[in-house]
Amino acid sequence: MHNQSLNTNNNKFLYIFGLITLIYIATTSYIMIETEKKEQEEKLKLEQQQKEREKEKQVKIEEKEQKEEKKEFNKPKQMNSKEDVEFKDENNSDNQEVINNENHDTEENGEEGGESEECDQEENGIEEDEEEYEGEEESIEQFSMFGVSIEKLMEFQQQEDAENGEDIDEQDESNRVPIVLSFMLDRIKNLNGFETEGLFRVNGNLKLVEQLATEGFDPFSDDLDTNVHTWASLLKKWIRDLPEPIIPSELNQTIMEICNNKNFNINSCNSSISSSNSCEIEKIEETIRSILEMVKPDEHKFVLYRIGLFFGEMLQDENVQKTKITIENLSKIITPSLFKPIDLENGSGNNQLPKFASALDFSNIMSKQKKEIEFVQLLLIYFKYEYFRNLQLEKEFKNSNINDEEIGDQEEEEEDEEDQKE
């Protein structure tokens, strides 16, 4: 009996184990099928977008050709003056008529030759216009928002605004930085990036990042990727691909000397805003302000300030609890993008990390950039408190406006009461 019960239990165990195995296999198969479907859908979307772009290009070329044809068709024709001449003298001799006819024929031939030359010139002109149009189209396509200096991006942006007749408000911060940067920062915030764990630490779809960087993207499209990690990776790539770093390379030595001369207690500032060392923060703020003043040209300073405040907002205490990204974490993540990593072979600066860098290479690069990481920590501490101060000022300003309105309403009520009494 005992053996029978054991056999029964074993059979039950094997049955349950087999059932669990089948469920696991079925679930795994389902997940694989679903992922394959999603990949196929993404591929189809990308193909459709590419086809639409090609159609748009073809439509533009056809519109240009139609405009040129209309211009040629509507061009006024030269009248043949000899055909319109009326010979009033009917009593001329036959010789005179022959001479006139000969002159008439020779002039007609000359005019036909002139007209054919004009047609050839017009055709050549159309071809030249088409070549110019194609050249313009190529130059527009070749102009990328990635791997281009901040100065060139701003120059291109200002030219476009001027051509569109838009009034440029220089006091507006959005007009001081490249529009692609503002869009990426806003995109990350709108996709709830500050509530996403591992923001900037977790990589997005790297293939899509490369595609967005090389082919560009329509900011108004409904088909834009909604993965916040992809846009965070794209932002890091934009910063990393700048020909000249946001903080110019010639300032590196000066920055390192300033930071070495002052012993900062960074750990005392990494805690929450309420419990941080105020004296140490003041020392850091004074140092960073002096360094920010040295950043030239102004376009670089504006970009650094815009990105800095973005990270400052991300590092507010309530956001850190959700992202799990502290000042120390973030400094290690963004330092290779802000500063050109050291080439391990010859020690020279290189603005791109190897595509398949080993963990050992990355740790070596990080050890070479130890001072830069410390500086970025100071920079992040500065912007964390700068953002907090700006937020407090905004609140005070709103409250003062509300109080002014309330006082104004009270005065109006008192005046109305006095008028009623009178």
PDB file of N, CA and C in Angstrom, residues 142-208:
ATOM      1  N   GLN A 142      21.099  67.079 -47.069  1.00  0.00           N
ATOM      2  CA  GLN A 142      22.399  66.856 -46.455  1.00  0.00           C
ATOM      3  C   GLN A 142      22.519  67.579 -45.124  1.00  0.00           C
ATOM      4  N   PHE A 143      21.727  68.655 -44.928  1.00  0.00           N
ATOM      5  CA  PHE A 143      21.822  69.401 -43.674  1.00  0.00           C
ATOM      6  C   PHE A 143      21.158  68.595 -42.570  1.00  0.00           C
ATOM      7  N   SER A 144      21.972  68.120 -41.671  1.00  0.00           N
ATOM      8  CA  SER A 144      21.476  67.286 -40.573  1.00  0.00           C
ATOM      9  C   SER A 144      21.509  68.081 -39.281  1.00  0.00           C
ATOM     10  N   MET A 145      20.690  67.665 -38.333  1.00  0.00           N
ATOM     11  CA  MET A 145      20.673  68.298 -37.016  1.00  0.00           C
ATOM     12  C   MET A 145      21.692  67.662 -36.075  1.00  0.00           C
ATOM     13  N   PHE A 146      22.326  66.585 -36.532  1.00  0.00           N
ATOM     14  CA  PHE A 146      23.307  65.878 -35.716  1.00  0.00           C
ATOM     15  C   PHE A 146      24.696  66.016 -36.354  1.00  0.00           C
ATOM     16  N   GLY A 147      25.710  66.137 -35.492  1.00  0.00           N
ATOM     17  CA  GLY A 147      27.075  66.274 -35.992  1.00  0.00           C
ATOM     18  C   GLY A 147      27.366  67.638 -36.571  1.00  0.00           C
ATOM     19  N   VAL A 148      26.512  68.618 -36.267  1.00  0.00           N
ATOM     20  CA  VAL A 148      26.671  69.996 -36.758  1.00  0.00           C
ATOM     21  C   VAL A 148      26.905  70.906 -35.561  1.00  0.00           C
ATOM     22  N   SER A 149      27.760  71.911 -35.737  1.00  0.00           N
ATOM     23  CA  SER A 149      28.079  72.809 -34.624  1.00  0.00           C
ATOM     24  C   SER A 149      26.841  73.586 -34.173  1.00  0.00           C
ATOM     25  N   ILE A 150      26.838  73.977 -32.922  1.00  0.00           N
ATOM     26  CA  ILE A 150      25.716  74.738 -32.358  1.00  0.00           C
ATOM     27  C   ILE A 150      25.552  76.059 -33.104  1.00  0.00           C
ATOM     28  N   GLU A 151      26.679  76.695 -33.452  1.00  0.00           N
ATOM     29  CA  GLU A 151      26.624  77.983 -34.157  1.00  0.00           C
ATOM     30  C   GLU A 151      25.928  77.841 -35.510  1.00  0.00           C
ATOM     31  N   LYS A 152      26.244  76.763 -36.254  1.00  0.00           N
ATOM     32  CA  LYS A 152      25.627  76.559 -37.566  1.00  0.00           C
ATOM     33  C   LYS A 152      24.139  76.279 -37.430  1.00  0.00           C
ATOM     34  N   LEU A 153      23.779  75.486 -36.450  1.00  0.00           N
ATOM     35  CA  LEU A 153      22.362  75.186 -36.215  1.00  0.00           C
ATOM     36  C   LEU A 153      21.574  76.457 -35.924  1.00  0.00           C
ATOM     37  N   MET A 154      22.138  77.338 -35.101  1.00  0.00           N
ATOM     38  CA  MET A 154      21.460  78.583 -34.755  1.00  0.00           C
ATOM     39  C   MET A 154      21.386  79.518 -35.960  1.00  0.00           C
ATOM     40  N   GLU A 155      22.448  79.536 -36.762  1.00  0.00           N
ATOM     41  CA  GLU A 155      22.453  80.377 -37.970  1.00  0.00           C
ATOM     42  C   GLU A 155      21.367  79.909 -38.937  1.00  0.00           C
ATOM     43  N   PHE A 156      21.271  78.606 -39.147  1.00  0.00           N
ATOM     44  CA  PHE A 156      20.251  78.026 -40.023  1.00  0.00           C
ATOM     45  C   PHE A 156      18.846  78.319 -39.487  1.00  0.00           C
ATOM     46  N   GLN A 157      18.683  78.200 -38.179  1.00  0.00           N
ATOM     47  CA  GLN A 157      17.387  78.436 -37.529  1.00  0.00           C
ATOM     48  C   GLN A 157      16.956  79.895 -37.692  1.00  0.00           C
ATOM     49  N   GLN A 158      17.891  80.832 -37.502  1.00  0.00           N
ATOM     50  CA  GLN A 158      17.579  82.260 -37.628  1.00  0.00           C
ATOM     51  C   GLN A 158      17.251  82.632 -39.071  1.00  0.00           C
ATOM     52  N   GLN A 159      17.947  82.004 -40.032  1.00  0.00           N
ATOM     53  CA  GLN A 159      17.650  82.252 -41.446  1.00  0.00           C
ATOM     54  C   GLN A 159      16.236  81.802 -41.786  1.00  0.00           C
ATOM     55  N   GLU A 160      15.861  80.630 -41.296  1.00  0.00           N
ATOM     56  CA  GLU A 160      14.505  80.114 -41.544  1.00  0.00           C
ATOM     57  C   GLU A 160      13.446  81.027 -40.949  1.00  0.00           C
ATOM     58  N   ASP A 161      13.685  81.508 -39.727  1.00  0.00           N
ATOM     59  CA  ASP A 161      12.737  82.416 -39.070  1.00  0.00           C
ATOM     60  C   ASP A 161      12.594  83.711 -39.867  1.00  0.00           C
ATOM     61  N   ALA A 162      13.730  84.219 -40.372  1.00  0.00           N
ATOM     62  CA  ALA A 162      13.718  85.462 -41.149  1.00  0.00           C
ATOM     63  C   ALA A 162      12.966  85.265 -42.463  1.00  0.00           C
ATOM     64  N   GLU A 163      13.184  84.122 -43.131  1.00  0.00           N
ATOM     65  CA  GLU A 163      12.499  83.833 -44.396  1.00  0.00           C
ATOM     66  C   GLU A 163      10.996  83.680 -44.192  1.00  0.00           C
ATOM     67  N   ASN A 164      10.614  83.113 -43.068  1.00  0.00           N
ATOM     68  CA  ASN A 164       9.184  82.929 -42.765  1.00  0.00           C
ATOM     69  C   ASN A 164       8.531  84.193 -42.211  1.00  0.00           C
ATOM     70  N   GLY A 165       9.355  85.243 -42.018  1.00  0.00           N
ATOM     71  CA  GLY A 165       8.835  86.509 -41.516  1.00  0.00           C
ATOM     72  C   GLY A 165       8.424  86.476 -40.067  1.00  0.00           C
ATOM     73  N   GLU A 166       9.028  85.580 -39.293  1.00  0.00           N
ATOM     74  CA  GLU A 166       8.685  85.460 -37.874  1.00  0.00           C
ATOM     75  C   GLU A 166       9.495  86.448 -37.042  1.00  0.00           C
ATOM     76  N   ASP A 167       8.823  87.070 -36.075  1.00  0.00           N
ATOM     77  CA  ASP A 167       9.506  87.979 -35.146  1.00  0.00           C
ATOM     78  C   ASP A 167      10.262  87.156 -34.116  1.00  0.00           C
ATOM     79  N   ILE A 168      11.561  87.419 -33.999  1.00  0.00           N
ATOM     80  CA  ILE A 168      12.409  86.648 -33.083  1.00  0.00           C
ATOM     81  C   ILE A 168      12.546  87.398 -31.770  1.00  0.00           C
ATOM     82  N   ASP A 169      12.038  86.805 -30.715  1.00  0.00           N
ATOM     83  CA  ASP A 169      12.165  87.371 -29.372  1.00  0.00           C
ATOM     84  C   ASP A 169      13.439  86.818 -28.740  1.00  0.00           C
ATOM     85  N   GLU A 170      14.464  87.655 -28.663  1.00  0.00           N
ATOM     86  CA  GLU A 170      15.758  87.201 -28.145  1.00  0.00           C
ATOM     87  C   GLU A 170      15.700  86.885 -26.654  1.00  0.00           C
ATOM     88  N   GLN A 171      14.715  87.436 -25.951  1.00  0.00           N
ATOM     89  CA  GLN A 171      14.587  87.161 -24.517  1.00  0.00           C
ATOM     90  C   GLN A 171      14.002  85.771 -24.253  1.00  0.00           C
ATOM     91  N   ASP A 172      13.311  85.231 -25.266  1.00  0.00           N
ATOM     92  CA  ASP A 172      12.722  83.900 -25.123  1.00  0.00           C
ATOM     93  C   ASP A 172      13.832  82.852 -25.193  1.00  0.00           C
ATOM     94  N   GLU A 173      13.948  82.035 -24.138  1.00  0.00           N
ATOM     95  CA  GLU A 173      15.032  81.045 -24.062  1.00  0.00           C
ATOM     96  C   GLU A 173      14.960  80.021 -25.187  1.00  0.00           C
ATOM     97  N   SER A 174      13.754  79.713 -25.670  1.00  0.00           N
ATOM     98  CA  SER A 174      13.610  78.714 -26.735  1.00  0.00           C
ATOM     99  C   SER A 174      14.248  79.175 -28.038  1.00  0.00           C
ATOM    100  N   ASN A 175      14.380  80.499 -28.232  1.00  0.00           N
ATOM    101  CA  ASN A 175      15.017  81.033 -29.435  1.00  0.00           C
ATOM    102  C   ASN A 175      16.532  81.092 -29.315  1.00  0.00           C
ATOM    103  N   ARG A 176      17.060  80.784 -28.144  1.00  0.00           N
ATOM    104  CA  ARG A 176      18.506  80.856 -27.927  1.00  0.00           C
ATOM    105  C   ARG A 176      19.201  79.518 -28.141  1.00  0.00           C
ATOM    106  N   VAL A 177      18.428  78.455 -28.252  1.00  0.00           N
ATOM    107  CA  VAL A 177      19.016  77.116 -28.412  1.00  0.00           C
ATOM    108  C   VAL A 177      18.425  76.457 -29.657  1.00  0.00           C
ATOM    109  N   PRO A 178      19.131  75.470 -30.245  1.00  0.00           N
ATOM    110  CA  PRO A 178      18.593  74.773 -31.419  1.00  0.00           C
ATOM    111  C   PRO A 178      17.242  74.138 -31.128  1.00  0.00           C
ATOM    112  N   ILE A 179      16.357  74.245 -32.090  1.00  0.00           N
ATOM    113  CA  ILE A 179      14.985  73.751 -31.902  1.00  0.00           C
ATOM    114  C   ILE A 179      14.957  72.239 -31.690  1.00  0.00           C
ATOM    115  N   VAL A 180      15.924  71.526 -32.297  1.00  0.00           N
ATOM    116  CA  VAL A 180      15.977  70.067 -32.128  1.00  0.00           C
ATOM    117  C   VAL A 180      16.250  69.708 -30.668  1.00  0.00           C
ATOM    118  N   LEU A 181      17.065  70.510 -29.989  1.00  0.00           N
ATOM    119  CA  LEU A 181      17.359  70.261 -28.570  1.00  0.00           C
ATOM    120  C   LEU A 181      16.104  70.476 -27.725  1.00  0.00           C
ATOM    121  N   SER A 182      15.421  71.604 -27.955  1.00  0.00           N
ATOM    122  CA  SER A 182      14.191  71.891 -27.196  1.00  0.00           C
ATOM    123  C   SER A 182      13.161  70.784 -27.392  1.00  0.00           C
ATOM    124  N   PHE A 183      13.051  70.305 -28.648  1.00  0.00           N
ATOM    125  CA  PHE A 183      12.058  69.260 -28.937  1.00  0.00           C
ATOM    126  C   PHE A 183      12.381  67.980 -28.174  1.00  0.00           C
ATOM    127  N   MET A 184      13.652  67.565 -28.182  1.00  0.00           N
ATOM    128  CA  MET A 184      14.025  66.312 -27.501  1.00  0.00           C
ATOM    129  C   MET A 184      13.802  66.406 -25.990  1.00  0.00           C
ATOM    130  N   LEU A 185      14.164  67.543 -25.404  1.00  0.00           N
ATOM    131  CA  LEU A 185      13.963  67.719 -23.957  1.00  0.00           C
ATOM    132  C   LEU A 185      12.475  67.691 -23.605  1.00  0.00           C
ATOM    133  N   ASP A 186      11.669  68.403 -24.403  1.00  0.00           N
ATOM    134  CA  ASP A 186      10.214  68.412 -24.161  1.00  0.00           C
ATOM    135  C   ASP A 186       9.607  67.026 -24.384  1.00  0.00           C
ATOM    136  N   ARG A 187      10.135  66.330 -25.394  1.00  0.00           N
ATOM    137  CA  ARG A 187       9.620  64.987 -25.711  1.00  0.00           C
ATOM    138  C   ARG A 187       9.838  64.034 -24.531  1.00  0.00           C
ATOM    139  N   ILE A 188      11.022  64.095 -23.935  1.00  0.00           N
ATOM    140  CA  ILE A 188      11.335  63.227 -22.789  1.00  0.00           C
ATOM    141  C   ILE A 188      10.400  63.532 -21.616  1.00  0.00           C
ATOM    142  N   LYS A 189      10.147  64.825 -21.376  1.00  0.00           N
ATOM    143  CA  LYS A 189       9.257  65.208 -20.269  1.00  0.00           C
ATOM    144  C   LYS A 189       7.812  64.797 -20.556  1.00  0.00           C
ATOM    145  N   ASN A 190       7.368  65.007 -21.805  1.00  0.00           N
ATOM    146  CA  ASN A 190       5.985  64.674 -22.162  1.00  0.00           C
ATOM    147  C   ASN A 190       5.715  63.171 -22.115  1.00  0.00           C
ATOM    148  N   LEU A 191       6.769  62.374 -22.306  1.00  0.00           N
ATOM    149  CA  LEU A 191       6.625  60.914 -22.219  1.00  0.00           C
ATOM    150  C   LEU A 191       6.843  60.408 -20.790  1.00  0.00           C
ATOM    151  N   ASN A 192       6.693  61.342 -19.824  1.00  0.00           N
ATOM    152  CA  ASN A 192       6.822  61.004 -18.387  1.00  0.00           C
ATOM    153  C   ASN A 192       8.198  60.437 -18.042  1.00  0.00           C
ATOM    154  N   GLY A 193       9.222  61.038 -18.653  1.00  0.00           N
ATOM    155  CA  GLY A 193      10.586  60.578 -18.404  1.00  0.00           C
ATOM    156  C   GLY A 193      10.998  60.701 -16.957  1.00  0.00           C
ATOM    157  N   PHE A 194      10.546  61.772 -16.282  1.00  0.00           N
ATOM    158  CA  PHE A 194      10.929  61.993 -14.887  1.00  0.00           C
ATOM    159  C   PHE A 194      10.220  61.034 -13.922  1.00  0.00           C
ATOM    160  N   GLU A 195       9.325  60.224 -14.467  1.00  0.00           N
ATOM    161  CA  GLU A 195       8.660  59.200 -13.653  1.00  0.00           C
ATOM    162  C   GLU A 195       9.091  57.791 -14.071  1.00  0.00           C
ATOM    163  N   THR A 196      10.089  57.724 -14.970  1.00  0.00           N
ATOM    164  CA  THR A 196      10.528  56.436 -15.523  1.00  0.00           C
ATOM    165  C   THR A 196      11.819  55.976 -14.865  1.00  0.00           C
ATOM    166  N   GLU A 197      11.802  54.796 -14.313  1.00  0.00           N
ATOM    167  CA  GLU A 197      12.998  54.263 -13.646  1.00  0.00           C
ATOM    168  C   GLU A 197      14.106  53.989 -14.669  1.00  0.00           C
ATOM    169  N   GLY A 198      15.328  54.397 -14.318  1.00  0.00           N
ATOM    170  CA  GLY A 198      16.491  54.127 -15.171  1.00  0.00           C
ATOM    171  C   GLY A 198      16.651  55.092 -16.332  1.00  0.00           C
ATOM    172  N   LEU A 199      16.001  56.266 -16.268  1.00  0.00           N
ATOM    173  CA  LEU A 199      16.115  57.247 -17.351  1.00  0.00           C
ATOM    174  C   LEU A 199      17.580  57.613 -17.578  1.00  0.00           C
ATOM    175  N   PHE A 200      18.017  57.570 -18.849  1.00  0.00           N
ATOM    176  CA  PHE A 200      19.389  57.823 -19.309  1.00  0.00           C
ATOM    177  C   PHE A 200      20.350  56.673 -18.979  1.00  0.00           C
ATOM    178  N   ARG A 201      19.998  55.827 -18.028  1.00  0.00           N
ATOM    179  CA  ARG A 201      20.842  54.657 -17.752  1.00  0.00           C
ATOM    180  C   ARG A 201      20.467  53.506 -18.675  1.00  0.00           C
ATOM    181  N   VAL A 202      19.160  53.342 -18.916  1.00  0.00           N
ATOM    182  CA  VAL A 202      18.667  52.287 -19.809  1.00  0.00           C
ATOM    183  C   VAL A 202      18.719  52.791 -21.246  1.00  0.00           C
ATOM    184  N   ASN A 203      19.327  51.997 -22.145  1.00  0.00           N
ATOM    185  CA  ASN A 203      19.412  52.379 -23.554  1.00  0.00           C
ATOM    186  C   ASN A 203      18.082  52.147 -24.257  1.00  0.00           C
ATOM    187  N   GLY A 204      17.805  52.994 -25.246  1.00  0.00           N
ATOM    188  CA  GLY A 204      16.625  52.803 -26.076  1.00  0.00           C
ATOM    189  C   GLY A 204      16.952  51.900 -27.256  1.00  0.00           C
ATOM    190  N   ASN A 205      16.097  51.938 -28.285  1.00  0.00           N
ATOM    191  CA  ASN A 205      16.315  51.169 -29.515  1.00  0.00           C
ATOM    192  C   ASN A 205      17.440  51.837 -30.308  1.00  0.00           C
ATOM    193  N   LEU A 206      18.659  51.255 -30.257  1.00  0.00           N
ATOM    194  CA  LEU A 206      19.836  51.902 -30.837  1.00  0.00           C
ATOM    195  C   LEU A 206      19.742  52.020 -32.357  1.00  0.00           C
ATOM    196  N   LYS A 207      19.109  51.031 -33.020  1.00  0.00           N
ATOM    197  CA  LYS A 207      18.928  51.114 -34.477  1.00  0.00           C
ATOM    198  C   LYS A 207      18.040  52.299 -34.837  1.00  0.00           C
ATOM    199  N   LEU A 208      16.974  52.460 -34.075  1.00  0.00           N
ATOM    200  CA  LEU A 208      16.056  53.575 -34.315  1.00  0.00           C
ATOM    201  C   LEU A 208      16.729  54.906 -34.003  1.00  0.00           C
TER     202      LEU A 208
END
